[in-house]
Coordinates of C-alpha atoms in Angstrom, one line a residue:
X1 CA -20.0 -27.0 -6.3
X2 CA -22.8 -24.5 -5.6
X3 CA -24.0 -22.3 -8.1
X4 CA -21.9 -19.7 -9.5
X5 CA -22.4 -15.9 -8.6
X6 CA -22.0 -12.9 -11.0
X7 CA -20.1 -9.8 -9.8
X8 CA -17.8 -6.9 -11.5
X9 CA -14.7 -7.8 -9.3
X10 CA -13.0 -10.1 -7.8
X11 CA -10.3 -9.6 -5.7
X12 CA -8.2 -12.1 -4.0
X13 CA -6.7 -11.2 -0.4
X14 CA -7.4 -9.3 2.3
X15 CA -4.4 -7.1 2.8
X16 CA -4.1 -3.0 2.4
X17 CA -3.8 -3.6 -1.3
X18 CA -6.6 -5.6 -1.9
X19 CA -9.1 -3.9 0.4
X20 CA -8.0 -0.2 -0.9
X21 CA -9.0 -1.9 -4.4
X22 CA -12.2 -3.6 -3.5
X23 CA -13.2 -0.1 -1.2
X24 CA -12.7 2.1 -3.9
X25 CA -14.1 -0.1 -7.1
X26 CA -17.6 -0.6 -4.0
X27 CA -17.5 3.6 -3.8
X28 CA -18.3 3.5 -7.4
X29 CA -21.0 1.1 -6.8
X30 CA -19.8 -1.8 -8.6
X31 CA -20.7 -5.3 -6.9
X32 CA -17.0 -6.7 -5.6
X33 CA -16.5 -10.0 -3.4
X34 CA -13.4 -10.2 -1.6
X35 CA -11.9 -13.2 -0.7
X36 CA -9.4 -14.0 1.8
X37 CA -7.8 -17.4 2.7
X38 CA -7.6 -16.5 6.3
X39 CA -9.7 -15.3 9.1
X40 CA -9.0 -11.6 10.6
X41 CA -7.0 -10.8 12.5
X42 CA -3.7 -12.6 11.1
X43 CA -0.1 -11.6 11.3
X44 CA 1.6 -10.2 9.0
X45 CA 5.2 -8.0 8.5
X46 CA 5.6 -4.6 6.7
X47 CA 4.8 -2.4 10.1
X48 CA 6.1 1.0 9.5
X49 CA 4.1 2.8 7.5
X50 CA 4.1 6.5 5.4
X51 CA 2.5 10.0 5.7
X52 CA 0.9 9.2 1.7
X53 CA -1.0 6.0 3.2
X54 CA -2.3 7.1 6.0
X55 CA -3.1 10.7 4.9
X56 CA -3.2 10.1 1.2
X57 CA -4.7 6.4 0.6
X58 CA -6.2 6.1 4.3
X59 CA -8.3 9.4 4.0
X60 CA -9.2 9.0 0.0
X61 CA -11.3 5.5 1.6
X62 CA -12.5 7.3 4.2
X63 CA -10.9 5.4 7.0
X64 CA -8.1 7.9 8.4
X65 CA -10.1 9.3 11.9
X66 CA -10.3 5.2 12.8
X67 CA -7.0 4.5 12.2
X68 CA -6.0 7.8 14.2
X69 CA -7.9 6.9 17.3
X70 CA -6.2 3.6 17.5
X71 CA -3.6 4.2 19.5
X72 CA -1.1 3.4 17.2
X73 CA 2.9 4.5 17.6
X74 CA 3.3 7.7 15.9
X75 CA 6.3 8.2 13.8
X76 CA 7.6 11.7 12.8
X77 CA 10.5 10.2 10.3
X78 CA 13.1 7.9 10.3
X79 CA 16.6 7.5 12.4
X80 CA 19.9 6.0 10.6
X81 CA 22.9 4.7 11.3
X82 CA 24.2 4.3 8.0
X83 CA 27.4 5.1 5.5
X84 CA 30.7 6.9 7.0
X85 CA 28.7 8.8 9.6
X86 CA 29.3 7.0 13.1
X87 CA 26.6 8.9 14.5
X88 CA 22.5 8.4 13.9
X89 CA 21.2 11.0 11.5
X90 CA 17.5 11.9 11.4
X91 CA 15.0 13.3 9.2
X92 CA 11.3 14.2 9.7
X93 CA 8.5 14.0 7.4
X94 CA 7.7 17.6 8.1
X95 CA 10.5 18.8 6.1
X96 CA 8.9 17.6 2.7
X97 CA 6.5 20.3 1.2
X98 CA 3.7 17.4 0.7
X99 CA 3.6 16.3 4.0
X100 CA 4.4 19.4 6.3
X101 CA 1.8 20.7 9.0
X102 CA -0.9 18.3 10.1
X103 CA 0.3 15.3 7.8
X104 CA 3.8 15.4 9.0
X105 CA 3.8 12.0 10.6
X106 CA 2.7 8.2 10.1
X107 CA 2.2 5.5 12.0
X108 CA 4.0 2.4 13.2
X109 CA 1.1 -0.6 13.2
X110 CA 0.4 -4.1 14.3
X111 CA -0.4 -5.2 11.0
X112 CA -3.0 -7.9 12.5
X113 CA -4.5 -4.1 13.7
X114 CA -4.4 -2.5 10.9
X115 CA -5.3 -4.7 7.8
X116 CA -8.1 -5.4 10.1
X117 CA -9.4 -2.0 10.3
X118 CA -9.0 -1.5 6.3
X119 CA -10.6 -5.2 5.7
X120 CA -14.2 -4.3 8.1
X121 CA -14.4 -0.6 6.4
X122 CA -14.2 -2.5 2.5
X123 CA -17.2 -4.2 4.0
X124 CA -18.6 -1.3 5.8
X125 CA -19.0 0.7 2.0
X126 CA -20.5 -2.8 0.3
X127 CA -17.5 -5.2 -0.6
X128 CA -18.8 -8.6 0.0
X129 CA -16.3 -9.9 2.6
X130 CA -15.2 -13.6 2.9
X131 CA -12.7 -15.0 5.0
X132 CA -11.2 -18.5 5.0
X133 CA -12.0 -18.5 1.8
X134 CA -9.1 -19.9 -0.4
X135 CA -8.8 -19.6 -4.1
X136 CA -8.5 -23.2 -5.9
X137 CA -8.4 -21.7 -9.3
X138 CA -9.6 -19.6 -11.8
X139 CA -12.4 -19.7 -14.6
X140 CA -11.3 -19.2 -18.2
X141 CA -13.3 -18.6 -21.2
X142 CA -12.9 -20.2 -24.2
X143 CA -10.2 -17.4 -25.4
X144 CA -8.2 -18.0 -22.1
X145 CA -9.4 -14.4 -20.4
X146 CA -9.9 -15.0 -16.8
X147 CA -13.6 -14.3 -16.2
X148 CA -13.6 -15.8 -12.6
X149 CA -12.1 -17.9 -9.9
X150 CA -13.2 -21.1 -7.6
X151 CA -12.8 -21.7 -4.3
X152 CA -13.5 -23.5 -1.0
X153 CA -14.9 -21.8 2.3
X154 CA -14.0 -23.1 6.1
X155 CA -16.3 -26.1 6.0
X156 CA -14.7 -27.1 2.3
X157 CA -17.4 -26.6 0.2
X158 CA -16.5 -25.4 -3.3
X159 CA -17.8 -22.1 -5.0
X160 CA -17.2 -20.3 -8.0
X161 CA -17.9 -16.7 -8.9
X162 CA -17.4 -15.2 -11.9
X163 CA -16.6 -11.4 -12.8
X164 CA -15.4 -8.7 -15.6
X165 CA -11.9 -8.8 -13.4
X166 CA -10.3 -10.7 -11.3
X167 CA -7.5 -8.5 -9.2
X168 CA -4.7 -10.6 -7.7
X169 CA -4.0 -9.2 -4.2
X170 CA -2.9 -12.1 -2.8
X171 CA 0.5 -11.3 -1.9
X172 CA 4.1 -12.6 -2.3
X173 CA 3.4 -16.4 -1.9
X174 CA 0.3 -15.9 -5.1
X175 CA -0.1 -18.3 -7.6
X176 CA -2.3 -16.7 -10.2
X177 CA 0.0 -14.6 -11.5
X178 CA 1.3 -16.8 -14.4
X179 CA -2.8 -16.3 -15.7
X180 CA -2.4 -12.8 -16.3
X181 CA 0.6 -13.7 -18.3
X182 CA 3.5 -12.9 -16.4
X183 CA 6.6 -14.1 -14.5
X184 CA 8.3 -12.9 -11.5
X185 CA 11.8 -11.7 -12.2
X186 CA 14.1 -11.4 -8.9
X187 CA 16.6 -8.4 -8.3
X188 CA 19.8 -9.3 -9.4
X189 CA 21.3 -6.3 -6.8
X190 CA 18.2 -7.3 -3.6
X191 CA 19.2 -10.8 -3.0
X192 CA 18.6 -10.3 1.3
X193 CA 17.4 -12.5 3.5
X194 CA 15.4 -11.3 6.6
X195 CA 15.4 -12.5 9.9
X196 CA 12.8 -11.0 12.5
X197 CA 11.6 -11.1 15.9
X198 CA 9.5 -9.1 19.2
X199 CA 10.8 -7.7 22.2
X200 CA 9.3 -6.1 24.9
X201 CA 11.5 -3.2 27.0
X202 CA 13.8 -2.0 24.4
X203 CA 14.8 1.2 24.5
X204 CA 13.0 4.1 23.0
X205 CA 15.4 6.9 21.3
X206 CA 15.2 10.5 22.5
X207 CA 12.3 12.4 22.2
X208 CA 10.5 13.6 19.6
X209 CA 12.5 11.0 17.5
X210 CA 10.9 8.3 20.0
X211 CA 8.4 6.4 17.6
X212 CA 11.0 6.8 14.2
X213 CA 12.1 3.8 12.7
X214 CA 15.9 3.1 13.2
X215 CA 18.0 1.3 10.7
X216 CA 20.9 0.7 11.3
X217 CA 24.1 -0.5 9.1
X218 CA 26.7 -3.2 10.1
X219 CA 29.0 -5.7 8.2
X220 CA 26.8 -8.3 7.3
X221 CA 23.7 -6.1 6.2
X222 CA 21.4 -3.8 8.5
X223 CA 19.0 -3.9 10.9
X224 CA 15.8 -2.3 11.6
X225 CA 14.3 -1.3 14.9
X226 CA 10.6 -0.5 15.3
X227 CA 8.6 0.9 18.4
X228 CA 4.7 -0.3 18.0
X229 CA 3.9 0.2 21.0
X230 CA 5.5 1.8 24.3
X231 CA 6.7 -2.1 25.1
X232 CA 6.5 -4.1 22.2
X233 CA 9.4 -3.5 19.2
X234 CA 9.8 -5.1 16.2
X235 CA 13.3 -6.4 15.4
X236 CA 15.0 -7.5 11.9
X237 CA 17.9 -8.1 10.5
X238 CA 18.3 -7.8 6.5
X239 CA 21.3 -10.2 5.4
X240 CA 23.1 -10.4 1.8
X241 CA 22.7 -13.7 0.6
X242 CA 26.5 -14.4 0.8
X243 CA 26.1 -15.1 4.7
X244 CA 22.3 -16.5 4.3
X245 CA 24.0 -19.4 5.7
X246 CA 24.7 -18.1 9.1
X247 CA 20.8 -17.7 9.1
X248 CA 20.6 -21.6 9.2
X249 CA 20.6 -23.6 12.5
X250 CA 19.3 -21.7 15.8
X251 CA 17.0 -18.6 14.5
X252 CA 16.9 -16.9 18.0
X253 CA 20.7 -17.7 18.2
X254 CA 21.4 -16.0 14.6
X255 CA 19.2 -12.6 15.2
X256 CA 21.1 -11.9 18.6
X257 CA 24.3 -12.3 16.7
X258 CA 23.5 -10.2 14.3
X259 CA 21.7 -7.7 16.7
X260 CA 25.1 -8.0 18.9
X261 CA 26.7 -7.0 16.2
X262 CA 25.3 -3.7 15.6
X263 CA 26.4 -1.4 18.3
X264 CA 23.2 0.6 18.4
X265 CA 20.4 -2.0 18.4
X266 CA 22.6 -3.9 20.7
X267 CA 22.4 -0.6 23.0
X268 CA 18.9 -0.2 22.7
X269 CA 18.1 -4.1 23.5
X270 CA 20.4 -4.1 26.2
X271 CA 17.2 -4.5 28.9
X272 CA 14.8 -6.1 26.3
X273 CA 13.0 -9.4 26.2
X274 CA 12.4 -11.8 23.2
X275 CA 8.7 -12.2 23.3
X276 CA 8.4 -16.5 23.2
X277 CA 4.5 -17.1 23.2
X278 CA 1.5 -15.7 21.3
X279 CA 1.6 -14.3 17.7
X280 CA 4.9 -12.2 17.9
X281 CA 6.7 -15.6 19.9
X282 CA 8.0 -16.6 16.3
X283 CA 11.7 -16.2 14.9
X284 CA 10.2 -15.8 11.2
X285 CA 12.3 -15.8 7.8
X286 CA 11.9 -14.3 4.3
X287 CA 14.3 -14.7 1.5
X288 CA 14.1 -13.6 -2.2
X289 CA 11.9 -10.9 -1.4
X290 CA 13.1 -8.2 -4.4
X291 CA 11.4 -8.9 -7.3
X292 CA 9.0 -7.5 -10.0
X293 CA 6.5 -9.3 -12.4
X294 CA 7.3 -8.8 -16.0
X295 CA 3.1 -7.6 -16.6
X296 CA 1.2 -6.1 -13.9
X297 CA -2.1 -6.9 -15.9
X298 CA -3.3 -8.8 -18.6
X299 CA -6.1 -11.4 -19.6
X300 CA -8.6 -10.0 -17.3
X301 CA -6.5 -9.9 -14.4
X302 CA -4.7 -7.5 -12.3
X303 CA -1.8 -7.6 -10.1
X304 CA -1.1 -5.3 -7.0
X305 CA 1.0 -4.9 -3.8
X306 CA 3.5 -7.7 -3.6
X307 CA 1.6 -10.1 -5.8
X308 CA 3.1 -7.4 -8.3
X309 CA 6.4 -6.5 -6.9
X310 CA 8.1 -6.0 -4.2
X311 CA 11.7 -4.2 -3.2
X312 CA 14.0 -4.4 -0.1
X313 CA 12.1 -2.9 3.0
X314 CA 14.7 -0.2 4.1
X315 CA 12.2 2.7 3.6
X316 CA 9.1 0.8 4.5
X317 CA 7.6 1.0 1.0
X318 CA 5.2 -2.1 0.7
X319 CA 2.2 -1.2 2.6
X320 CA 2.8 2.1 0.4
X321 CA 3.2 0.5 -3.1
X322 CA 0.6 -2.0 -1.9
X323 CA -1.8 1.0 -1.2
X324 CA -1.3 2.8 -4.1
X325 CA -1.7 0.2 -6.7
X326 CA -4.8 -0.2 -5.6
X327 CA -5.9 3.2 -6.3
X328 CA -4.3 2.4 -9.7
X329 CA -6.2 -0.1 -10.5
X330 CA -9.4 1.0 -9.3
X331 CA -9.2 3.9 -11.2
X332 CA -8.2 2.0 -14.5
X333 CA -11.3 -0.7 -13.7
X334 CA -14.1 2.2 -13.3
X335 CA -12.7 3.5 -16.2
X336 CA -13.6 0.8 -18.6
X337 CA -16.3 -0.8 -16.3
X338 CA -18.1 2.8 -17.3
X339 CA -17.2 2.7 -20.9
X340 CA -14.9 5.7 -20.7
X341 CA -12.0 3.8 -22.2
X342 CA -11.0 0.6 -23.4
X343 CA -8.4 -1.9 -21.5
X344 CA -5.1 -0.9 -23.2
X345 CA -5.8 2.7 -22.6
X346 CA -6.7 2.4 -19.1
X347 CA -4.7 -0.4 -17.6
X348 CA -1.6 1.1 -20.0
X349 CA -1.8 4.3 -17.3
X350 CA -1.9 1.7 -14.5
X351 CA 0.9 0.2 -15.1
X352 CA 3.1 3.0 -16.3
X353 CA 2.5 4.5 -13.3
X354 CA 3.2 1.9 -10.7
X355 CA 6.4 1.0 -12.5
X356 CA 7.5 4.7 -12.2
X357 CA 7.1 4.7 -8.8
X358 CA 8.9 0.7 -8.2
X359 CA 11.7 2.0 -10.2
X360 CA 12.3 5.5 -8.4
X361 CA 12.9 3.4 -5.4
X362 CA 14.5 0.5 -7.0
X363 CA 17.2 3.2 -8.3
X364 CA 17.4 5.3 -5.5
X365 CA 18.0 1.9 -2.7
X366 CA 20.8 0.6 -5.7
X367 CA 22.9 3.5 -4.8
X368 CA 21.6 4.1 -0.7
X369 CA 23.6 0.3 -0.2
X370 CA 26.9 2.3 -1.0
X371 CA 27.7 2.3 2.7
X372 CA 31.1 4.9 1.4
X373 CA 29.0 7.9 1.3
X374 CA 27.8 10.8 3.7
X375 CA 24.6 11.5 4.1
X376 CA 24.5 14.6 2.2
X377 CA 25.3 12.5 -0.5
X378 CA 22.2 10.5 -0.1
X379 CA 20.0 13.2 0.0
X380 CA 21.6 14.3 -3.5
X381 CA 21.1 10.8 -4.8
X382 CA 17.6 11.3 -3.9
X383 CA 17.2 14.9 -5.3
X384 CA 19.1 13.4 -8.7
X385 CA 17.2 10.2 -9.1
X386 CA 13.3 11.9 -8.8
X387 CA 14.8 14.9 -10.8
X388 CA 12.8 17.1 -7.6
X389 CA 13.7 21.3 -7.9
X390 CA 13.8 21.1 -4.5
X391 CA 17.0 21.1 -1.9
X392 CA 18.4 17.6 -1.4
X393 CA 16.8 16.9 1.7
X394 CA 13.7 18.0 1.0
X395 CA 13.9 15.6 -2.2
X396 CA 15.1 12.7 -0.1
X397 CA 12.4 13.1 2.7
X398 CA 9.9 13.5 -0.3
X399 CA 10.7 10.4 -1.9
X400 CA 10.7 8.7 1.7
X401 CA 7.9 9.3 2.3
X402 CA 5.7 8.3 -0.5
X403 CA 5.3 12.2 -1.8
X404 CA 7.3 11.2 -5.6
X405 CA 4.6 11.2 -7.7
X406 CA 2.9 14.3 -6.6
X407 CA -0.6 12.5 -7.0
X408 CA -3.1 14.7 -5.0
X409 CA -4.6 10.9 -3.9
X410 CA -1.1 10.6 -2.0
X411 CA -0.8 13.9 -0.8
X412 CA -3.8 16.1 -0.9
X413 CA -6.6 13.3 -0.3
X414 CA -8.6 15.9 1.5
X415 CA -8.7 18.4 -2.0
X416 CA -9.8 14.5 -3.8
X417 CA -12.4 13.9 -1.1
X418 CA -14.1 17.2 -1.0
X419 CA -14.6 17.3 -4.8
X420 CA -15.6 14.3 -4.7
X421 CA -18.6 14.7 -1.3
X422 CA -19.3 18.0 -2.3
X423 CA -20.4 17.0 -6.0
X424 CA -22.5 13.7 -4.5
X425 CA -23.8 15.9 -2.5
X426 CA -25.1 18.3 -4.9
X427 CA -26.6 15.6 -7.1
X428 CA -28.5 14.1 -3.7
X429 CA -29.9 17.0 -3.0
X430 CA -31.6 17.4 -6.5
X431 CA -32.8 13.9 -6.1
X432 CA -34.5 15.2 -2.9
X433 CA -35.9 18.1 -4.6
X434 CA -37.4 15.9 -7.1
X435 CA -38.9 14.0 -4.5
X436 CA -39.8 16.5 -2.4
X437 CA -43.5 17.7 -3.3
X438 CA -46.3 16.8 -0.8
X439 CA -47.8 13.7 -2.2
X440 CA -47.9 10.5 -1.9
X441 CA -46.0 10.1 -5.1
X442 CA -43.5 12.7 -4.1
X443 CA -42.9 10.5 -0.8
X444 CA -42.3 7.7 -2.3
X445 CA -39.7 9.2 -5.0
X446 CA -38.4 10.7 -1.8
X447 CA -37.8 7.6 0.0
X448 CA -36.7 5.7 -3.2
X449 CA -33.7 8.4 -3.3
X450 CA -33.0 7.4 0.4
X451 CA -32.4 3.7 -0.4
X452 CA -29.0 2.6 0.0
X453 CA -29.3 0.9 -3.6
X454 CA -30.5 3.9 -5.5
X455 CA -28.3 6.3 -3.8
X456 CA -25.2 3.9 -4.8
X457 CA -26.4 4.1 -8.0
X458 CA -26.1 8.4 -7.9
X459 CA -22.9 8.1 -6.6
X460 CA -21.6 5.8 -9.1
X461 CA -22.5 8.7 -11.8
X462 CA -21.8 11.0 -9.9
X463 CA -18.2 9.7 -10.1
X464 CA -17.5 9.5 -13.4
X465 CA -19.4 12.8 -14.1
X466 CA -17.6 14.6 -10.8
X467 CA -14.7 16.2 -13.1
X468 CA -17.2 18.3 -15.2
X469 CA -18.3 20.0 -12.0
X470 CA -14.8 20.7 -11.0
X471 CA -12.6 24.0 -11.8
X472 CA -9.7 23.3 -14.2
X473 CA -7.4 24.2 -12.0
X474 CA -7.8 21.1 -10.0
X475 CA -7.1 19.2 -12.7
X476 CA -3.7 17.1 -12.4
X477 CA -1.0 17.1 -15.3
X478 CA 0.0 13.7 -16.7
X479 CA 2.6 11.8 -15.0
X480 CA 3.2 9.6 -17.8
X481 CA 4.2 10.8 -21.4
X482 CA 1.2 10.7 -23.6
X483 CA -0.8 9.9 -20.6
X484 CA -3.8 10.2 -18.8
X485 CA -5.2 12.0 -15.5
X486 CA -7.1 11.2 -12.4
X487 CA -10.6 12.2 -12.4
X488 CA -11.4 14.8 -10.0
X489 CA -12.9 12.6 -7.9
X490 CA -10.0 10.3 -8.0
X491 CA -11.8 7.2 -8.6
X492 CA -11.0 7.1 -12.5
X493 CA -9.0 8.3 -15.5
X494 CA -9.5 11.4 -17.6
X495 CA -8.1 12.3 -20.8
X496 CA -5.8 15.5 -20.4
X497 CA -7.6 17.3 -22.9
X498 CA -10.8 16.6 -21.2
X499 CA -10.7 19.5 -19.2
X500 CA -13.7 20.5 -17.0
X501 CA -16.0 23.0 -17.3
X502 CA -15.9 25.3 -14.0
X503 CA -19.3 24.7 -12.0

């Protein structure tokens, strides 16, 4: 084994979750290696995606113009054939009063595309990227706190590196999370099996409802229906685990069945293609996949994305709980990395938080697989279950869309960022001035401030100090009884009481 490295962080996996992490904790300037087992691009499922990552998450890491210009299938909202309606109902992001206007729409991804773009930008802002790297282990200290992890690169060769934290990113399949003291516990209610597959010239549904998602309800579970591109359409069917068995045999065989038995996807495949070669040739299964860990954090490690939890994909919310526990723990690791606050204050708010917003969903799917009700009924579920004082609809699309929480990360990134650039920016600029006199030793502290190294540094303050700059009335309230709130800059916790003196 080579010689061990030191860093702050370590996170393990390469997915949304564990890049937002490693991007945001590398914006504060701490030193993060990010390892993942396999090389970029790699397939993976979870493909629809919501108006709080892409405009929320996406734009808080500074990443949303690239994933705008590339090219992927814009969706509006979401298309459903599902309780006593026989018709397809619709609803559109721009109803929700967090996501009207610009931010009215997401995207639906190649996740091979997408993870890709998030994984080159964490090492574009200074996260120590390695691919084929897989995790053999972790390091323990004498009190059983992980303080590290071991593992082997493509050619086999063992490393260790040790860190403060270790974040467990790692997805559904991890094995680390037994270290942080927990154990996955599987939804007694969520016990699907999913069967999925590509096709290429399937049917597009009228315009401007052309890139939504459909889903679509028939006797033996439902079905969902996604456009990535103008040719290419992702197809899976979400079984109860009372016909898992009809899953077994012929895989192609069993998702035509199932598609044939659904009126509308079998319309809207009528002229399609199974793709048979390449990365989308595969009929691919996943059972079990509605579950939460009983501890989202403990002995020096952190869980996030599905590593964490995970619940039945009917309104696309992985790649959005994914993306948002990373900004969790981000926040709740600068906090203590800077001294601000200890562990049980910090990661308490972490995972308060992301529980809130599993179990909103959790609650509101329970009662959205009651295939006896209307769809007004739905929406009053919705409006009921997030306690919204909004009209029914507008509570429904809000929760679907990733807008429960209110967090100005999810849905006002841009207010998060400004604070955030303006404030650096400040602080820069007296560095310059500092710098700037005409002599030599003036150039020198002038170039100095220019260096990548020092000017990390700045920033890194410049977080943590951002909310004194900021007006008071930018300050969030506290989602959590008792609880804490995002720095101004978004990259940590505050106490409430902590308010900021106007600048």
């Amino acid at each position: 084994m080579s010689a061990s490295e030191q860093v702050d962080v370590v996170v393990v996996g390469g997915g949304p979750g564990g890049s937002t992490v490693a991007t945001l904790l590398a914006k504060s300037g701490h030193r993060v290696i990010q390892l993942e087992r396999e090389s970029f691009p790699r397939y993976q499922i979870g493909e629809s995606l919501l108006p709080s990552t892409i405009h929320g998450v996406c734009r808080l890491l500074g990443v949303e113009d690239e994933i705008e210009s590339a090219g992927f299938m814009r969706k509006r909202g979401g298309s459903f054939r599902w309780g006593t309606s026989p018709v397809p109902w619709n609803f559109n992001f721009a109803i929700s009063p967090e996501f009207a206007g610009p931010t009215s729409h997401a995207y639906q991804v190649e996740r091979m595309k997408f993870d890709e773009i998030l994984l080159r930008h964490a090492a574009k802002t200074g996260v120590d990227v390695r691919e084929e790297a897989t995790v053999t282990g972790v390091v323990t200290d004498d009190g059983g706190r992980v303080v590290g992890v071991d593992y082997t690169d493509s050619a086999g060769a063992a490393h260790r590196v040790l860190a403060t934290y270790v974040v467990d990113a790692s997805g559904n399949k991890t094995r680390l999370t037994k270290h942080a003291g927990s154990e996955r516990v599987y939804s007694d209610f969520f016990q699907n099996v999913a069967l999925f597959g590509y096709f290429t010239g399937g049917k597009r549904l009228p315009e401007p409802s052309s890139g939504n998602i459909l889903c679509a309800a028939f006797d033996e579970g439902w079905m969902w229906y996604i456009p990535l591109t103008d040719e290419l359409t992702s197809v899976g069917a979400v079984i109860a685990k009372e016909h898992a068995a009809k899953v077994q045999g012929d895989p192609e065989a069993a998702l035509m069945r199932f598609a044939d038995r659904c009126e509308i996807v079998k319309g809207m495949l009528s002229d399609a293609t199974r793709v048979t070669e390449g990365t989308y040739g595969e009929i691919r299964t996943r059972k079990d996949y509605s579950y939460a860990n009983t501890k989202f954090w403990g002995n020096g490690m952190v869980l996030v994305g599905d590593a964490a939890c995970f619940i039945d994909p009917v309104f696309s919310t992985g790649v959005h709980l994914a993306t948002y526990s990373g900004v969790l723990a981000a926040r709740s690791i600068n906090s203590v990395l800077s001294g601000a606050m200890d562990e049980e204050r910090a990661f308490g708010e972490f995972e308060g938080r992301y529980r809130r917003e599993y179990a909103v969903f959790y609650e509101f799917l329970s009662s959205f697989y009651d295939m006896e009700q209307s769809e007004d009924s739905y929406f009053w579920r919705a409006r009921k279950v997030t306690g919204a004082p909004t009209k029914d609809l507008e509570a429904f699309v809000s929760l679907v869309a990733g807008g429960f929480s209110k967090e100005a990360a999810l849905t006002d990134a841009d207010a998060v960022v400004e604070r955030f650039t303006a404030s650096t920016k400040a602080l820069t600029e007296a560095a310059a001035r500092t710098g700037g006199m005409d002599t030599d030793a003036g150039q020198r502290m002038n170039h100095l401030f220019k260096t990548p190294v020092v000017r990390e540094v700045m920033e890194e303050m410049n977080a943590f100090q951002a909310r004194g700059v900021a007006g008071s009335a930018q300050v969030e309230p506290p989602l959590l009884e008792g609880g804490l709130v995002p720095s101004a800059d978004g990259l940590a916790w505050a106490e409430p009481d902590a308010v900021p003196v106007a600048g």
